[in-house]
Coordinates of C-alpha atoms (C1' of nucleotides) in Angstrom, one line a residue:
Chain N
M1 CA -0.1 29.7 -33.4
N2 CA 2.5 27.1 -32.5
L3 CA 0.9 23.9 -32.0
D4 CA 3.5 21.4 -33.3
Y5 CA 3.7 19.9 -29.8
I6 CA 0.5 18.2 -30.4
N7 CA 1.7 15.9 -33.0
R8 CA 5.1 14.9 -31.4
G9 CA 5.7 11.4 -30.7
V10 CA 3.0 9.9 -33.2
N11 CA 5.6 7.5 -34.4
D12 CA 5.8 5.5 -30.9
M13 CA 2.1 5.7 -30.6
E14 CA 2.0 1.7 -30.6
K15 CA 4.6 1.6 -27.7
T16 CA 3.4 1.2 -24.2
R17 CA 3.9 4.5 -22.4
V18 CA 2.4 5.2 -18.9
R19 CA 2.8 8.0 -16.5
F20 CA 2.7 8.5 -12.8
A21 CA 1.6 12.3 -12.2
P22 CA 1.7 13.2 -8.6
S23 CA 0.8 16.7 -7.6
P24 CA 3.6 18.1 -5.2
T25 CA 1.3 19.0 -2.5
G26 CA 2.4 16.4 0.1
E27 CA 4.7 13.8 0.4
L28 CA 4.3 10.5 -1.7
H29 CA 1.8 8.6 0.4
I30 CA 1.0 4.9 0.4
G31 CA -1.9 5.3 -2.3
G32 CA 0.3 7.3 -4.5
A33 CA 3.2 4.8 -4.3
R34 CA 1.1 2.1 -5.3
T35 CA -0.3 3.7 -8.2
A36 CA 3.3 4.5 -9.1
L37 CA 4.3 1.0 -8.7
F38 CA 1.4 -0.5 -10.8
N39 CA 2.4 2.0 -13.6
W40 CA 6.0 1.0 -13.3
L41 CA 5.2 -2.8 -13.3
F42 CA 3.1 -2.3 -16.3
A43 CA 5.6 -0.5 -18.1
R44 CA 8.4 -2.8 -17.3
H45 CA 6.3 -5.9 -17.9
N46 CA 5.5 -4.8 -21.4
G47 CA 8.9 -3.2 -22.2
G48 CA 7.4 0.2 -22.4
K49 CA 8.1 3.5 -21.0
M50 CA 7.6 4.9 -17.5
I51 CA 7.1 8.7 -17.4
L52 CA 7.1 10.7 -14.3
R53 CA 5.1 14.0 -14.7
I54 CA 4.5 16.5 -12.2
D55 CA 1.1 17.9 -12.0
D56 CA 1.6 21.3 -10.1
T57 CA -1.2 23.3 -11.4
D58 CA -2.3 23.9 -7.8
R59 CA 0.2 26.9 -7.6
Q60 CA -0.9 27.7 -3.9
R61 CA -0.1 24.2 -2.4
S62 CA 2.5 22.9 -4.4
S63 CA 6.1 23.1 -3.2
Q64 CA 9.5 22.5 -4.4
E65 CA 10.2 20.5 -1.1
Y66 CA 7.5 18.2 -1.8
L67 CA 8.6 17.5 -5.3
L68 CA 11.9 16.8 -4.1
S69 CA 10.6 14.4 -1.4
I70 CA 8.4 12.5 -4.0
I71 CA 11.4 11.9 -6.1
E72 CA 13.3 10.7 -3.4
S73 CA 10.6 8.3 -2.2
M74 CA 10.3 6.9 -5.8
K75 CA 14.1 6.3 -6.2
W76 CA 14.1 4.8 -2.7
L77 CA 11.5 2.4 -3.8
G78 CA 13.4 1.9 -6.9
L79 CA 10.6 3.0 -9.4
N80 CA 12.8 4.9 -11.7
W81 CA 11.5 6.6 -14.8
D82 CA 12.7 6.8 -18.4
E83 CA 11.5 10.4 -19.0
G84 CA 10.8 13.3 -16.5
P85 CA 12.4 15.3 -14.0
E86 CA 16.2 15.1 -13.6
V87 CA 16.2 12.7 -16.7
G88 CA 14.6 14.7 -19.3
G89 CA 13.1 13.3 -22.4
D90 CA 11.5 14.3 -25.9
Y91 CA 8.2 14.8 -24.9
G92 CA 8.7 17.6 -22.2
P93 CA 8.1 19.7 -20.1
Y94 CA 7.5 17.2 -17.5
I95 CA 6.5 19.9 -15.0
Q96 CA 3.1 21.5 -15.9
S97 CA 4.0 24.8 -14.4
E98 CA 6.7 25.2 -16.8
Y99 CA 4.6 25.5 -19.9
L100 CA 1.5 27.2 -18.9
H101 CA 0.7 29.0 -22.0
K102 CA 0.5 25.9 -23.8
Y103 CA -2.8 25.1 -22.1
R104 CA -4.2 28.5 -22.5
E105 CA -3.4 28.4 -26.3
L106 CA -5.4 25.4 -26.5
A107 CA -8.3 26.7 -24.4
E108 CA -8.6 29.6 -26.6
Q109 CA -8.5 27.5 -29.5
L110 CA -11.7 25.5 -28.2
V111 CA -13.5 28.9 -27.5
R112 CA -12.9 29.9 -31.2
D113 CA -14.2 26.3 -32.3
G114 CA -17.2 27.0 -30.2
K115 CA -16.4 24.3 -27.8
A116 CA -15.6 26.4 -24.6
Y117 CA -16.6 30.1 -23.5
Y118 CA -15.4 32.6 -21.1
C119 CA -17.4 33.0 -17.9
F120 CA -17.4 35.9 -15.8
C121 CA -19.4 34.7 -12.9
T122 CA -18.1 35.5 -9.6
A123 CA -17.5 33.2 -6.8
E124 CA -20.3 34.7 -4.9
Q125 CA -22.7 34.3 -7.9
L126 CA -21.9 30.7 -8.2
A127 CA -22.3 30.3 -4.5
T128 CA -25.8 31.6 -4.4
E129 CA -26.8 29.6 -7.5
K130 CA -25.6 26.5 -5.8
E131 CA -27.4 27.4 -2.8
R132 CA -30.8 27.9 -4.6
Q133 CA -30.3 24.6 -6.5
R134 CA -29.6 22.7 -3.2
K135 CA -32.9 24.1 -1.7
E136 CA -34.7 23.2 -4.8
G137 CA -33.5 19.6 -4.5
Q138 CA -31.5 20.2 -7.9
P139 CA -27.9 18.9 -8.3
P140 CA -25.5 21.7 -8.2
R141 CA -24.7 22.6 -11.5
Y142 CA -23.5 25.4 -13.4
S143 CA -26.3 27.2 -15.3
G144 CA -24.3 28.0 -18.4
R145 CA -25.1 31.6 -18.1
C146 CA -22.1 33.1 -19.7
R147 CA -22.3 30.7 -22.7
F148 CA -24.5 33.0 -24.8
L149 CA -22.9 36.4 -24.1
S150 CA -22.6 38.6 -27.3
E151 CA -19.1 38.9 -28.7
E152 CA -19.3 42.6 -27.9
E153 CA -20.0 42.1 -24.3
R154 CA -17.5 39.4 -24.0
E155 CA -14.8 41.3 -25.2
R156 CA -15.7 44.5 -23.3
R157 CA -15.8 42.5 -19.9
K158 CA -12.8 40.8 -20.7
L159 CA -11.0 44.1 -20.2
S160 CA -12.1 44.9 -16.8
E161 CA -13.4 41.6 -15.3
S162 CA -11.6 38.5 -14.3
Y163 CA -12.9 35.3 -15.9
V164 CA -12.4 31.7 -16.4
I165 CA -12.7 29.3 -19.4
R166 CA -15.5 26.6 -19.3
F167 CA -15.5 23.6 -21.5
I168 CA -19.1 22.9 -23.1
M169 CA -20.0 19.4 -22.1
P170 CA -22.5 17.6 -24.5
K171 CA -26.0 17.5 -22.8
E172 CA -27.2 14.5 -24.5
G173 CA -26.1 10.9 -25.1
E174 CA -23.5 9.0 -23.1
T175 CA -19.6 8.9 -22.7
V176 CA -18.2 5.5 -22.3
V177 CA -15.0 4.9 -20.1
E178 CA -12.9 1.8 -21.6
D179 CA -11.3 0.6 -18.3
I180 CA -9.1 -2.3 -18.3
I181 CA -10.0 -3.4 -14.6
R182 CA -13.6 -2.5 -14.8
G183 CA -14.9 -2.9 -18.3
Q184 CA -17.0 -0.4 -20.0
V185 CA -18.3 2.2 -17.7
T186 CA -21.1 4.3 -18.9
F187 CA -22.2 7.9 -17.9
E188 CA -25.2 9.8 -19.0
N189 CA -24.1 13.0 -20.5
N190 CA -26.9 15.0 -18.9
I191 CA -25.2 14.8 -15.3
F192 CA -22.5 17.0 -16.4
D193 CA -22.2 20.9 -16.4
D194 CA -19.8 23.0 -18.2
F195 CA -16.7 22.9 -16.1
I196 CA -13.8 25.2 -16.0
I197 CA -10.6 24.1 -17.8
I198 CA -8.6 27.5 -17.1
K199 CA -8.8 29.1 -13.8
S200 CA -9.0 33.0 -13.3
D201 CA -5.2 33.0 -12.9
G202 CA -4.8 31.4 -16.4
V203 CA -3.7 28.4 -15.0
P204 CA -5.3 25.1 -16.2
T205 CA -7.4 22.9 -14.1
Y206 CA -6.3 19.1 -13.7
N207 CA -9.1 17.9 -16.0
F208 CA -7.6 19.9 -18.7
A209 CA -3.9 19.9 -18.2
S210 CA -4.0 16.3 -17.7
V211 CA -5.5 15.3 -21.1
I212 CA -3.3 17.5 -22.9
D213 CA -0.3 16.2 -21.5
D214 CA -1.3 12.8 -21.7
H215 CA -1.8 13.4 -25.3
N216 CA 1.3 15.2 -26.1
M217 CA 3.4 12.6 -23.9
A218 CA 1.7 9.5 -26.2
I219 CA 0.5 8.0 -23.1
T220 CA -1.3 4.6 -24.1
H221 CA -2.5 3.7 -20.6
V222 CA -3.8 5.9 -17.9
I223 CA -3.3 3.8 -14.8
R224 CA -4.6 5.8 -11.7
A225 CA -6.7 5.6 -8.6
E226 CA -10.5 5.0 -8.8
E227 CA -11.1 8.4 -7.4
H228 CA -10.6 9.6 -11.1
L229 CA -12.9 7.4 -12.7
S230 CA -15.9 9.7 -12.2
N231 CA -14.0 12.7 -13.9
T232 CA -12.9 10.6 -16.8
P233 CA -15.9 11.5 -18.8
R234 CA -15.1 15.0 -18.6
Q235 CA -11.5 14.3 -19.7
I236 CA -12.7 12.1 -22.6
N237 CA -15.0 14.8 -23.9
I238 CA -12.0 17.2 -23.9
A239 CA -9.8 15.0 -25.4
Q240 CA -12.6 14.3 -28.3
G241 CA -12.9 18.1 -28.3
L242 CA -9.2 18.7 -29.1
G243 CA -9.3 15.8 -31.6
Y244 CA -7.1 13.5 -29.5
Q245 CA -7.1 9.6 -29.4
V246 CA -8.6 8.7 -26.0
P247 CA -6.1 6.4 -24.1
L248 CA -7.0 3.2 -22.3
Y249 CA -7.8 3.7 -18.6
A250 CA -7.2 1.4 -15.8
H251 CA -8.6 2.6 -12.5
V252 CA -7.1 0.8 -9.6
P253 CA -9.0 0.4 -6.3
M254 CA -8.4 2.9 -3.4
I255 CA -6.4 1.8 -0.5
L256 CA -8.4 2.7 2.7
A257 CA -7.7 2.8 6.5
P258 CA -8.8 0.0 9.0
D259 CA -11.8 1.8 9.9
H260 CA -12.8 1.9 6.0
S261 CA -12.3 5.6 5.8
K262 CA -9.8 7.4 3.5
L263 CA -6.2 6.9 4.6
S264 CA -5.1 10.1 6.5
K265 CA -2.7 11.3 8.9
R266 CA -4.5 10.1 12.1
H267 CA -4.1 6.5 11.0
G268 CA -0.6 6.7 11.6
A269 CA 2.3 6.5 9.0
T270 CA 0.9 7.1 5.6
S271 CA 3.8 8.5 3.6
V272 CA 6.7 6.5 2.2
Q273 CA 9.1 8.7 4.1
E274 CA 7.7 7.7 7.3
Y275 CA 8.0 4.0 6.6
R276 CA 11.5 4.4 5.7
D277 CA 12.3 6.2 8.8
M278 CA 10.9 3.7 10.7
G279 CA 13.1 1.2 9.4
I280 CA 11.0 -0.5 6.7
L281 CA 12.8 -1.8 3.7
P282 CA 11.9 -0.9 0.2
E283 CA 11.8 -4.4 -0.8
A284 CA 9.3 -5.0 1.9
L285 CA 7.3 -2.1 1.0
V286 CA 7.1 -2.9 -2.8
N287 CA 6.2 -6.6 -2.1
Y288 CA 3.4 -5.4 0.3
L289 CA 2.0 -2.7 -2.1
A290 CA 2.0 -5.0 -5.1
L291 CA -0.2 -7.6 -2.9
L292 CA -2.6 -4.8 -2.2
G293 CA -5.0 -5.0 -4.9
W294 CA -3.0 -7.4 -7.0
S295 CA -2.1 -11.1 -6.7
P296 CA -0.4 -13.2 -9.2
G297 CA -3.1 -15.8 -9.1
E298 CA -1.1 -18.5 -7.5
D299 CA -0.3 -19.0 -3.9
K300 CA 2.7 -16.8 -4.0
E301 CA 3.4 -13.9 -1.4
I302 CA 6.8 -13.3 -1.1
M303 CA 8.1 -12.1 -4.6
D304 CA 11.2 -9.9 -5.4
I305 CA 10.7 -7.1 -7.8
H306 CA 11.8 -9.1 -10.9
E307 CA 9.2 -11.6 -10.1
I308 CA 6.6 -9.2 -9.9
V309 CA 7.5 -7.5 -13.0
D310 CA 7.1 -10.8 -14.6
L311 CA 3.8 -11.9 -13.2
F312 CA 2.2 -8.6 -13.1
S313 CA -0.9 -7.7 -15.3
L314 CA -3.6 -5.2 -14.8
E315 CA -6.2 -7.8 -15.6
K316 CA -5.5 -9.5 -12.2
V317 CA -5.8 -6.2 -10.4
S318 CA -8.8 -6.4 -8.1
K319 CA -11.9 -4.2 -8.2
N320 CA -12.6 -3.6 -4.6
P321 CA -10.9 -1.2 -2.3
A322 CA -8.2 -2.8 0.0
I323 CA -7.7 -1.9 3.6
Y324 CA -4.4 -1.3 4.7
D325 CA -3.0 -3.6 7.2
I326 CA 0.5 -2.8 8.5
K327 CA 1.0 -6.2 10.4
K328 CA 1.6 -7.8 7.1
L329 CA 4.1 -5.2 6.0
I330 CA 6.1 -5.6 9.4
W331 CA 5.9 -9.3 8.8
L332 CA 7.3 -9.2 5.3
N333 CA 9.8 -6.6 6.5
G334 CA 11.1 -9.1 9.1
H335 CA 11.3 -11.7 6.4
Y336 CA 13.4 -9.4 4.2
L337 CA 15.5 -8.5 7.3
R338 CA 16.7 -11.8 7.7
T339 CA 16.8 -13.1 4.1
L340 CA 18.5 -10.2 2.2
E341 CA 22.3 -10.1 1.8
L342 CA 23.9 -9.2 5.0
N343 CA 25.9 -6.3 3.5
K344 CA 22.5 -4.9 2.2
I345 CA 21.1 -4.9 5.6
V346 CA 24.0 -3.4 7.2
E347 CA 24.1 -0.6 4.6
R348 CA 20.5 0.2 5.3
A349 CA 20.8 -0.1 9.1
L350 CA 23.9 1.9 9.4
P351 CA 22.0 5.1 9.4
F352 CA 19.8 3.9 12.3
M353 CA 22.9 2.9 14.2
K354 CA 24.8 6.1 13.8
R355 CA 21.5 8.0 14.8
K356 CA 21.1 6.3 18.0
Y357 CA 24.5 5.9 19.0
N358 CA 25.9 9.2 17.7
L359 CA 28.5 7.2 15.7
C360 CA 30.6 9.4 13.6
A361 CA 29.7 9.7 9.9
E362 CA 32.9 7.8 8.8
I363 CA 33.2 4.2 10.2
G364 CA 36.6 2.5 9.8
T365 CA 36.9 -1.0 8.5
E366 CA 37.3 -2.5 11.9
K367 CA 34.3 -0.8 13.4
Y368 CA 32.3 -1.7 10.3
K369 CA 33.1 -5.3 10.6
E370 CA 32.1 -5.4 14.3
I371 CA 28.9 -3.6 13.5
E372 CA 28.4 -6.3 10.7
K373 CA 28.6 -8.9 13.1
I374 CA 26.3 -7.2 15.6
I375 CA 23.6 -6.9 12.9
D376 CA 24.0 -10.3 11.8
L377 CA 23.4 -11.5 15.3
V378 CA 20.2 -9.6 16.2
R379 CA 18.6 -9.3 12.7
D380 CA 16.9 -12.6 13.1
R381 CA 14.6 -11.6 15.8
V382 CA 13.5 -8.1 14.9
K383 CA 11.2 -6.7 12.4
T384 CA 12.5 -3.2 11.4
L385 CA 15.8 -1.4 11.0
Q386 CA 15.1 0.6 13.9
E387 CA 14.6 -2.5 15.9
I388 CA 18.2 -3.5 14.7
A389 CA 19.6 -0.6 16.3
D390 CA 17.7 -0.9 19.5
A391 CA 18.5 -4.4 19.9
S392 CA 22.3 -3.9 19.7
S393 CA 22.5 -1.4 22.5
Y394 CA 24.6 -3.6 24.9
F395 CA 27.1 -4.2 22.1
I396 CA 27.6 -0.6 21.7
E397 CA 27.2 0.9 25.0
D398 CA 28.5 -0.4 28.3
D399 CA 26.0 1.1 30.6
L400 CA 23.2 -1.4 30.8
Q401 CA 19.6 -0.9 31.5
Y402 CA 18.8 -3.8 33.5
D403 CA 15.2 -5.4 33.1
E404 CA 13.3 -5.1 36.2
K405 CA 11.3 -8.2 36.1
G406 CA 14.6 -10.2 35.0
I407 CA 16.1 -8.9 38.2
E408 CA 13.6 -10.4 40.3
K409 CA 13.5 -13.4 38.4
H410 CA 17.2 -14.4 37.8
F411 CA 19.2 -12.4 40.3
R412 CA 17.1 -12.7 43.6
K413 CA 18.0 -16.3 43.9
D414 CA 20.7 -17.8 46.3
G415 CA 23.9 -18.8 44.7
V416 CA 23.6 -16.4 41.8
G417 CA 26.9 -14.6 42.6
K418 CA 28.7 -17.8 43.0
I419 CA 27.2 -19.1 39.8
L420 CA 28.5 -15.8 38.0
S421 CA 31.9 -16.1 39.5
E422 CA 32.2 -19.5 38.2
V423 CA 30.9 -18.5 34.9
S424 CA 33.8 -15.7 34.8
L425 CA 36.3 -18.1 36.0
A426 CA 35.2 -20.7 33.2
L427 CA 35.4 -18.0 30.7
Q428 CA 38.7 -16.8 31.5
R429 CA 40.1 -20.0 30.3
V430 CA 38.4 -20.2 26.8
E431 CA 40.8 -19.5 24.0
P432 CA 40.1 -18.7 21.3
F433 CA 36.9 -17.0 22.6
E434 CA 34.5 -18.3 20.2
A435 CA 31.0 -19.5 20.7
G436 CA 31.5 -23.1 20.0
R437 CA 34.0 -23.5 22.8
I438 CA 32.2 -21.1 25.1
R439 CA 29.4 -23.2 25.0
D440 CA 31.4 -26.5 25.6
E441 CA 32.9 -24.6 28.6
L442 CA 29.5 -23.7 30.1
H443 CA 28.1 -27.0 29.5
D444 CA 31.1 -28.4 31.3
L445 CA 30.4 -26.0 34.2
S446 CA 26.9 -27.1 34.6
Q447 CA 28.1 -30.6 35.0
K448 CA 30.7 -29.6 37.4
L449 CA 28.4 -27.5 39.5
N450 CA 25.7 -30.0 39.0
V451 CA 23.2 -27.3 38.0
S452 CA 21.1 -27.2 34.8
L453 CA 22.1 -24.5 32.2
S454 CA 18.9 -22.7 32.8
R455 CA 20.3 -21.7 36.2
I456 CA 23.4 -20.4 34.5
N457 CA 22.5 -18.9 31.4
P458 CA 19.5 -16.6 32.2
P459 CA 21.4 -14.5 34.9
T460 CA 24.5 -14.6 32.8
R461 CA 22.6 -13.0 30.0
L462 CA 21.1 -10.5 32.3
A463 CA 24.2 -9.6 33.7
L464 CA 25.8 -9.1 30.2
T465 CA 23.0 -7.4 28.4
G466 CA 20.6 -6.4 30.9
R467 CA 17.9 -8.2 29.1
T468 CA 16.1 -11.5 29.6
M469 CA 15.8 -12.3 25.8
G470 CA 17.9 -12.0 22.8
P471 CA 20.3 -13.8 20.5
E472 CA 22.1 -17.0 21.4
L473 CA 24.0 -16.4 24.6
F474 CA 27.4 -18.1 23.5
D475 CA 27.3 -15.8 20.4
I476 CA 26.7 -12.6 22.6
I477 CA 29.6 -13.6 24.9
S478 CA 31.9 -14.3 21.9
L479 CA 31.1 -11.0 20.3
L480 CA 31.3 -9.1 23.4
G481 CA 35.0 -10.4 24.0
K482 CA 36.3 -11.7 27.1
E483 CA 37.4 -8.4 28.6
R484 CA 33.9 -6.8 28.5
V485 CA 32.2 -10.2 29.6
I486 CA 34.4 -10.5 32.7
K487 CA 33.9 -6.7 33.8
R488 CA 30.1 -6.9 33.2
L489 CA 29.8 -10.0 35.3
K490 CA 31.8 -8.3 38.2
K491 CA 29.8 -5.2 37.7
A492 CA 26.4 -7.1 38.1
K493 CA 27.5 -9.0 41.1
E494 CA 28.7 -5.6 42.8
L495 CA 25.8 -3.6 41.5
F496 CA 23.1 -6.2 42.9
E497 CA 25.2 -7.5 45.8
L498 CA 24.8 -10.9 44.4
N499 CA 26.3 -13.9 46.3
Chain R
rG1 C1' -29.1 14.0 -2.7
rG2 C1' -27.7 12.6 -8.4
rC3 C1' -24.2 9.7 -10.8
rC4 C1' -20.3 5.9 -10.8
rC5 C1' -17.4 1.8 -8.6
rC6 C1' -17.2 -2.1 -5.0
rU7 C1' -19.0 -6.6 -1.7
rU8 C1' -15.4 -14.3 -0.3
rC9 C1' -12.3 -15.7 7.0
rG10 C1' -10.7 -9.7 11.6
rU11 C1' -7.3 -8.2 7.0
rC12 C1' -4.9 -9.0 1.7
rU13 C1' -6.4 -12.3 -1.6
rA14 C1' -7.5 -17.6 -4.7
rA15 C1' -11.2 -20.6 -6.9
rU16 C1' -9.9 -22.2 -15.9
rC17 C1' -16.1 -22.4 -19.7
rG18 C1' -21.5 -22.5 -13.2
rG19 C1' -20.1 -28.9 -10.3
rU20 C1' -14.3 -27.2 -4.6
rG21 C1' -14.7 -30.7 2.0
rA22 C1' -14.4 -22.6 -0.8
rG23 C1' -7.2 -22.6 -1.1
rG24 C1' -3.1 -19.6 0.5
rA25 C1' -0.9 -15.6 3.5
rC26 C1' -1.1 -12.0 7.8
rA27 C1' -3.0 -11.7 12.6
rC28 C1' -4.7 -14.8 16.6
rC29 C1' -4.6 -19.8 19.5
rA30 C1' -2.0 -24.7 20.6
rG31 C1' 2.0 -28.1 20.0
rC32 C1' 7.2 -29.2 18.3
rC33 C1' 12.1 -27.2 18.4
rU34 C1' 15.1 -24.6 22.3
rU35 C1' 19.5 -21.9 27.5
rU36 C1' 15.8 -17.2 26.5
rC37 C1' 13.4 -14.4 22.9
rA38 C1' 12.5 -15.0 17.8
rA39 C1' 12.6 -17.8 13.4
rG40 C1' 10.9 -22.5 11.6
rC41 C1' 7.8 -26.6 11.5
rU42 C1' 2.8 -29.0 12.5
rG43 C1' -2.1 -28.1 13.7
rG44 C1' -6.4 -25.1 15.0
rC45 C1' -10.1 -21.0 14.7
rA46 C1' -12.3 -18.3 10.9
rA47 C1' -15.9 -16.2 4.9
rC48 C1' -19.2 -16.6 -0.1
rA49 C1' -23.6 -9.2 2.6
rG50 C1' -29.2 -10.4 2.5
rG51 C1' -33.3 -11.7 -0.7
rG52 C1' -35.3 -13.4 -5.2
rG53 C1' -34.8 -15.7 -9.6
rU54 C1' -32.2 -18.8 -14.1
rU55 C1' -30.3 -24.0 -13.9
rC56 C1' -30.1 -30.9 -12.8
rA57 C1' -26.2 -27.7 -10.4
rA58 C1' -24.6 -20.9 -8.4
rA59 C1' -19.4 -17.7 -4.6
rU60 C1' -19.5 -17.8 -9.9
rC61 C1' -25.1 -15.5 -14.6
rC62 C1' -29.7 -12.0 -14.0
rC63 C1' -32.7 -8.7 -10.6
rC64 C1' -33.7 -6.2 -6.1
rU65 C1' -32.1 -4.6 -1.2
rA66 C1' -28.5 -3.3 2.3
rG67 C1' -23.7 -1.7 3.2
rG68 C1' -19.1 0.6 2.0
rG69 C1' -16.3 3.8 -1.2
rG70 C1' -15.5 7.6 -4.9
rU71 C1' -17.2 11.9 -7.3
rC72 C1' -20.5 16.2 -8.4
rA73 C1' -13.9 22.6 -6.6
rC74 C1' -11.1 28.5 -10.0
rC75 C1' -7.6 20.4 -5.5
rA76 C1' -5.5 17.0 -8.1

RNA sequence: GGCCCCUUCGUCUAAUCGGUGAGGACACCAGCCUUUCAAGCUGGCAACAGGGGUUCAAAUCCCCUAGGGGUCACCA
């Protein structure tokens, strides 16, 4: 039998190698993304390797679409991998389903070594057995019935019946998990039953495939969610049964929904894609995720990815589950929206602008420059890329939606029409049409008319944008351009019969 | 139910070997700034789950209780 893949990579055993091993049965969700991030941070901090492996042994639920979507999310977050799909590597295959016979051979080796056995029990038999145990107040565990079948019976039934392969767990002693975050966690072996390592369709279960691949890929640290802690003793016993060195573990706390339950669809956006689509920046999401269950130990919250890599350590990961609070993410997003380089924001906001305003795919230099100015103006007061697009409407479209309350407040006053006419007249004169000069002109106008700016600006803003709030009015006027400004002032007067 | 993990403001968290007015951030509230709204700045509200020990001294160490989560699948 060809088993040389077992021994590959021994030479770099001392090097840090971690893996993120998603199952392509859904999009990359927040919890998975954080696990991926912690793996990535650990690898980068230690100058080790980050491996992406696809655990697709659930043949029914796995799909190519999800695989692609997960890969896209990882890239979007900036979590690159040194080995895995698309980039290859010397420890492949990185997609479990591509090498199923490997697991089978190993399982059969365990059977020959007397460490595993064929089990012919049907689903019905197991169900009734469990039911009985439940009634008797016993923990539901497989009885081990098929373990001692005679070789003759076993071989005979293999021909006609479907079967699984079960691993023989020790029934005495204890198994200790060495966990970097939690210390030593001890399990009594008598609580385990002989669990399935090869399903009846010949595909390995997670507990089996994962151990083999971790070993073959020379993984040094298994960093994953806490839900896997209880399964770790099984995996350790498999590893020992196969003669593998057991890796170090780090079980990171779960991320919970605000109601303390497991994060699910009904709690709103849970996948990385959804956050991207609502206009969250990867910088913000990465920063936020890093803070969920980890802190650098000083009063530092806003960190770019390089700082986080620098400061990250598993020892500082907290033990308790974190509740996901979108408000803080939104706040961080707002921060990055107004502090990141403008061109970066424009690049990210452009798809949202295009979608909202049906702009053509190719945008000319001039148009680009204009959009850049718009974004620079509105980005200070919004929190997502989508809101950038929403806040830009009156620069892009001439049809305005006038705010109802604003109309009551600013238009239904005597003399508004006259003020707007004066504003129009005053602005005609301004040349060049830039914010500073516009401000001076309107200040002069307020002197001349002997009314405060708070009588002039609000109706002007409403007439030009349809809104009562937004960026600095003088910037808006300048960017809108003289022609459009005068047109809109006129239109508002006519539309609302202002005088 | 068995087993495992966890428990500091509403939320994320900090607090070197036990000695702190228990710190920061989000959210919330108020003030300042201001042509609006944000942003920014200043201030405020707000926590050691409960009970026993150990100790001169406990958020920190030990035990118990309670609560939350995970796991016990031919899902990962």
